[in-house]
Coordinates of C-alpha atoms in Angstrom, one line a residue:
Chain Z
T1 CA 74.2 114.6 318.1
A2 CA 74.5 117.8 320.2
G3 CA 71.4 119.0 322.0
I4 CA 69.2 118.5 325.0
T5 CA 68.4 115.2 326.6
Q6 CA 65.3 114.8 328.8
A7 CA 64.5 111.7 330.9
P8 CA 62.3 110.0 331.3
T9 CA 60.3 110.2 328.1
S10 CA 57.1 109.5 330.0
Q11 CA 56.0 108.6 333.5
I12 CA 52.9 107.8 335.5
L13 CA 53.2 109.0 339.1
A14 CA 50.9 108.6 342.1
A15 CA 49.7 111.8 343.7
G16 CA 51.8 112.7 346.7
R17 CA 55.0 111.1 345.4
S18 CA 58.1 113.0 344.4
M19 CA 59.9 113.0 341.1
T20 CA 62.8 114.6 339.4
L21 CA 62.7 115.3 335.7
R22 CA 66.2 115.3 334.3
C23 CA 67.6 117.6 331.6
T24 CA 71.1 117.7 330.2
Q25 CA 72.5 119.9 327.5
D26 CA 75.9 119.6 325.7
M27 CA 75.9 122.9 323.9
R28 CA 77.5 124.8 326.8
H29 CA 74.6 127.2 326.8
N30 CA 74.4 129.6 329.8
A31 CA 70.6 129.7 330.1
M32 CA 68.2 126.9 330.7
Y33 CA 64.5 126.7 331.2
W34 CA 61.6 124.5 332.1
Y35 CA 58.2 124.9 330.4
R36 CA 55.0 123.0 330.7
Q37 CA 52.7 122.5 327.8
D38 CA 49.0 122.1 328.3
L39 CA 46.3 121.9 325.6
G40 CA 44.9 125.3 324.9
L41 CA 47.4 127.1 327.2
G42 CA 50.6 126.9 325.1
L43 CA 53.9 126.8 326.9
R44 CA 54.2 128.3 330.3
L45 CA 57.5 129.0 332.0
I46 CA 58.0 127.2 335.3
H47 CA 61.6 128.1 336.3
Y48 CA 64.7 129.3 334.5
S49 CA 68.4 129.8 335.1
N50 CA 70.4 132.5 333.4
T51 CA 73.7 130.9 334.4
A52 CA 75.1 128.1 336.6
G53 CA 74.4 128.8 340.3
T54 CA 71.4 131.0 339.7
T55 CA 67.7 130.3 339.2
G56 CA 64.5 132.3 338.8
K57 CA 60.8 131.8 339.0
G58 CA 58.6 131.8 335.9
E59 CA 54.9 132.1 335.4
V60 CA 53.8 128.9 337.1
P61 CA 56.5 127.9 339.7
D62 CA 54.4 126.6 342.6
G63 CA 54.9 123.0 343.4
Y64 CA 58.2 122.8 341.5
S65 CA 61.9 123.4 342.4
V66 CA 65.0 123.5 340.3
S67 CA 68.8 123.6 340.8
R68 CA 71.7 124.5 338.6
A69 CA 74.8 123.1 340.1
N70 CA 76.7 123.1 336.8
T71 CA 76.3 124.4 333.2
D72 CA 75.0 121.2 331.7
D73 CA 72.3 120.0 334.1
F74 CA 69.0 121.5 335.1
P75 CA 66.7 119.0 337.0
L76 CA 63.1 119.8 337.8
T77 CA 61.7 118.4 341.0
L78 CA 58.1 117.8 342.0
A79 CA 58.2 117.4 345.8
S80 CA 54.6 116.1 346.2
A81 CA 52.8 115.6 342.9
V82 CA 49.2 116.6 342.3
P83 CA 46.9 115.8 339.4
S84 CA 47.1 119.3 338.0
Q85 CA 50.8 118.7 337.3
T86 CA 49.8 116.3 334.6
S87 CA 51.4 117.9 331.6
V88 CA 54.2 117.6 329.0
Y89 CA 57.4 119.2 330.3
F90 CA 60.0 120.7 328.0
C91 CA 63.5 121.7 328.9
A92 CA 65.2 124.3 326.8
S93 CA 68.5 126.1 326.6
S94 CA 69.9 129.2 324.9
D95 CA 73.2 131.2 324.8
S96 CA 71.6 133.9 326.9
S97 CA 68.2 135.0 328.0
G98 CA 66.1 136.1 325.0
S99 CA 68.2 134.2 322.5
P100 CA 66.6 131.4 320.4
L101 CA 65.8 128.3 322.5
H102 CA 66.8 124.8 321.8
F103 CA 64.2 122.3 323.0
G104 CA 64.4 118.7 324.3
N105 CA 61.7 116.2 323.2
G106 CA 59.7 116.5 326.3
T107 CA 58.6 114.4 329.3
R108 CA 55.0 113.4 329.4
L109 CA 53.9 113.2 333.0
T110 CA 50.6 111.8 334.3
V111 CA 49.8 112.2 338.0
T112 CA 47.0 109.9 339.1
Chain J
A1 CA 54.4 142.5 331.3
Q2 CA 55.1 141.0 327.9
S3 CA 52.4 138.8 326.3
V4 CA 51.7 137.2 323.0
T5 CA 48.3 136.6 321.3
Q6 CA 47.7 134.1 318.6
P7 CA 44.1 134.8 317.6
D8 CA 43.6 131.6 315.6
I9 CA 43.4 128.4 317.6
H10 CA 43.0 126.2 314.5
I11 CA 43.4 126.9 310.8
T12 CA 42.8 124.6 307.8
V13 CA 44.2 125.3 304.4
S14 CA 44.4 123.3 301.2
E15 CA 47.7 122.0 300.0
G16 CA 49.3 124.6 297.7
A17 CA 47.3 127.5 299.1
S18 CA 49.0 130.4 300.8
L19 CA 49.1 130.7 304.6
E20 CA 49.2 133.5 307.1
L21 CA 49.3 132.9 310.9
R22 CA 48.7 135.9 313.1
C23 CA 50.7 137.0 316.1
N24 CA 50.3 140.1 318.2
Y25 CA 52.6 141.0 321.1
S26 CA 52.7 143.4 324.0
Y27 CA 56.1 144.5 325.1
G28 CA 57.5 147.7 326.5
A29 CA 60.8 147.7 324.7
T30 CA 62.1 146.6 321.3
P31 CA 61.2 142.9 321.2
Y32 CA 63.0 139.9 320.0
L33 CA 60.4 137.8 318.1
F34 CA 60.3 134.2 317.2
W35 CA 58.3 131.6 315.4
Y36 CA 58.5 127.9 316.4
V37 CA 56.9 124.8 314.9
Q38 CA 56.0 121.6 316.8
S39 CA 55.2 118.3 315.1
P40 CA 53.2 115.8 317.1
G41 CA 55.2 114.2 319.9
Q42 CA 58.2 116.4 319.3
G43 CA 59.9 119.4 320.8
L44 CA 59.8 122.8 319.3
Q45 CA 61.9 123.8 316.3
L46 CA 62.9 127.4 315.5
L47 CA 61.5 128.6 312.2
L48 CA 62.8 132.2 312.2
K49 CA 63.7 135.1 314.4
Y50 CA 63.7 138.9 314.4
F51 CA 66.1 140.9 316.5
S52 CA 66.6 144.1 314.5
G53 CA 67.1 145.4 311.0
D54 CA 65.1 144.3 308.0
T55 CA 61.5 143.8 309.1
L56 CA 60.9 140.9 306.7
V57 CA 62.8 137.8 307.9
Q58 CA 63.2 134.5 306.1
G59 CA 63.2 131.2 307.8
I60 CA 63.5 127.6 307.2
K61 CA 61.0 125.5 305.2
G62 CA 60.1 128.5 303.0
F63 CA 58.5 130.5 305.8
E64 CA 58.8 134.2 306.3
A65 CA 57.5 136.7 308.8
E66 CA 57.1 140.5 308.8
F67 CA 57.6 142.7 311.9
K68 CA 55.2 145.6 312.0
R69 CA 55.9 147.8 314.9
S70 CA 52.9 150.0 314.4
Q71 CA 50.6 147.0 314.6
S72 CA 52.6 145.1 317.2
S73 CA 52.5 142.1 314.9
F74 CA 54.8 139.4 313.6
N75 CA 52.7 137.4 311.2
L76 CA 54.1 134.2 309.7
R77 CA 53.5 133.5 306.0
K78 CA 54.2 130.8 303.4
P79 CA 53.2 131.2 299.8
S80 CA 52.4 127.5 299.1
V81 CA 51.6 125.1 301.9
H82 CA 52.7 121.5 301.8
W83 CA 51.0 118.6 303.7
S84 CA 54.2 118.2 305.8
D85 CA 53.5 121.7 307.2
A86 CA 50.7 120.4 309.3
A87 CA 51.8 121.1 312.9
E88 CA 51.4 123.5 315.8
Y89 CA 52.9 126.9 315.4
F90 CA 54.0 129.1 318.3
C91 CA 54.9 132.8 318.3
A92 CA 57.2 134.0 321.1
V93 CA 58.6 137.3 322.4
G94 CA 61.6 138.1 324.6
S95 CA 64.5 140.4 325.1
G96 CA 68.1 140.1 326.1
N97 CA 67.1 140.1 329.8
T98 CA 64.0 138.0 330.0
P99 CA 63.0 134.5 329.1
L100 CA 60.7 134.0 326.1
V101 CA 57.0 134.2 326.5
F102 CA 55.0 132.0 324.2
G103 CA 51.6 132.4 322.6
K104 CA 49.0 129.6 323.0
G105 CA 49.7 128.3 319.5
T106 CA 47.9 127.8 316.3
R107 CA 47.2 124.3 315.0
L108 CA 47.5 124.1 311.2
S109 CA 45.7 121.3 309.3
V110 CA 46.4 120.8 305.6
I111 CA 43.9 119.1 303.3
A112 CA 44.3 117.7 299.9

């Protein structure tokens, strides 16, 4: 089934450790996004990429980095995790910025 | 900067009753507007979207929404709620040049 694959599904991570959340889409969408979802705060944009080779900062980019080496993959890296990064992370893609988003099923990350 | 307000954090309705979820937005240009639904443990699914034209848009699962420019609103409605509609609902705004901004969500509970 076409769509977005996120891995891992969940992870417990010690503070100070690094981690990369993986996201792959097979719809050949140009734009990809990372959001975090926290209770009472809705979804907040971390980073985005309008096309392969370009990235941009969202509302809450600090502590996160991304790369977009090709159309299909958009990994999110936490260089040194902190407890406030405990959240559910959603990757999404769309034909273009502003178009309807297709979401993955999320990665639940707990930083201890 | 664009923003979305969903005034109701939690709404409870009886099965078979009508539903209206409120959404107000702030955006400088003509917005693209969306409603998404999230079931527990899942990603977000697009219910409907408004880009231009007819201000009353129909979506999946019997939902509809009306764009009212004068009120900066895009409220979601359903004439008769089913127990399976219990979920979290998110309104979002964007354009052709910017990623979507989401509201904080409204949790819908359905009682017998």
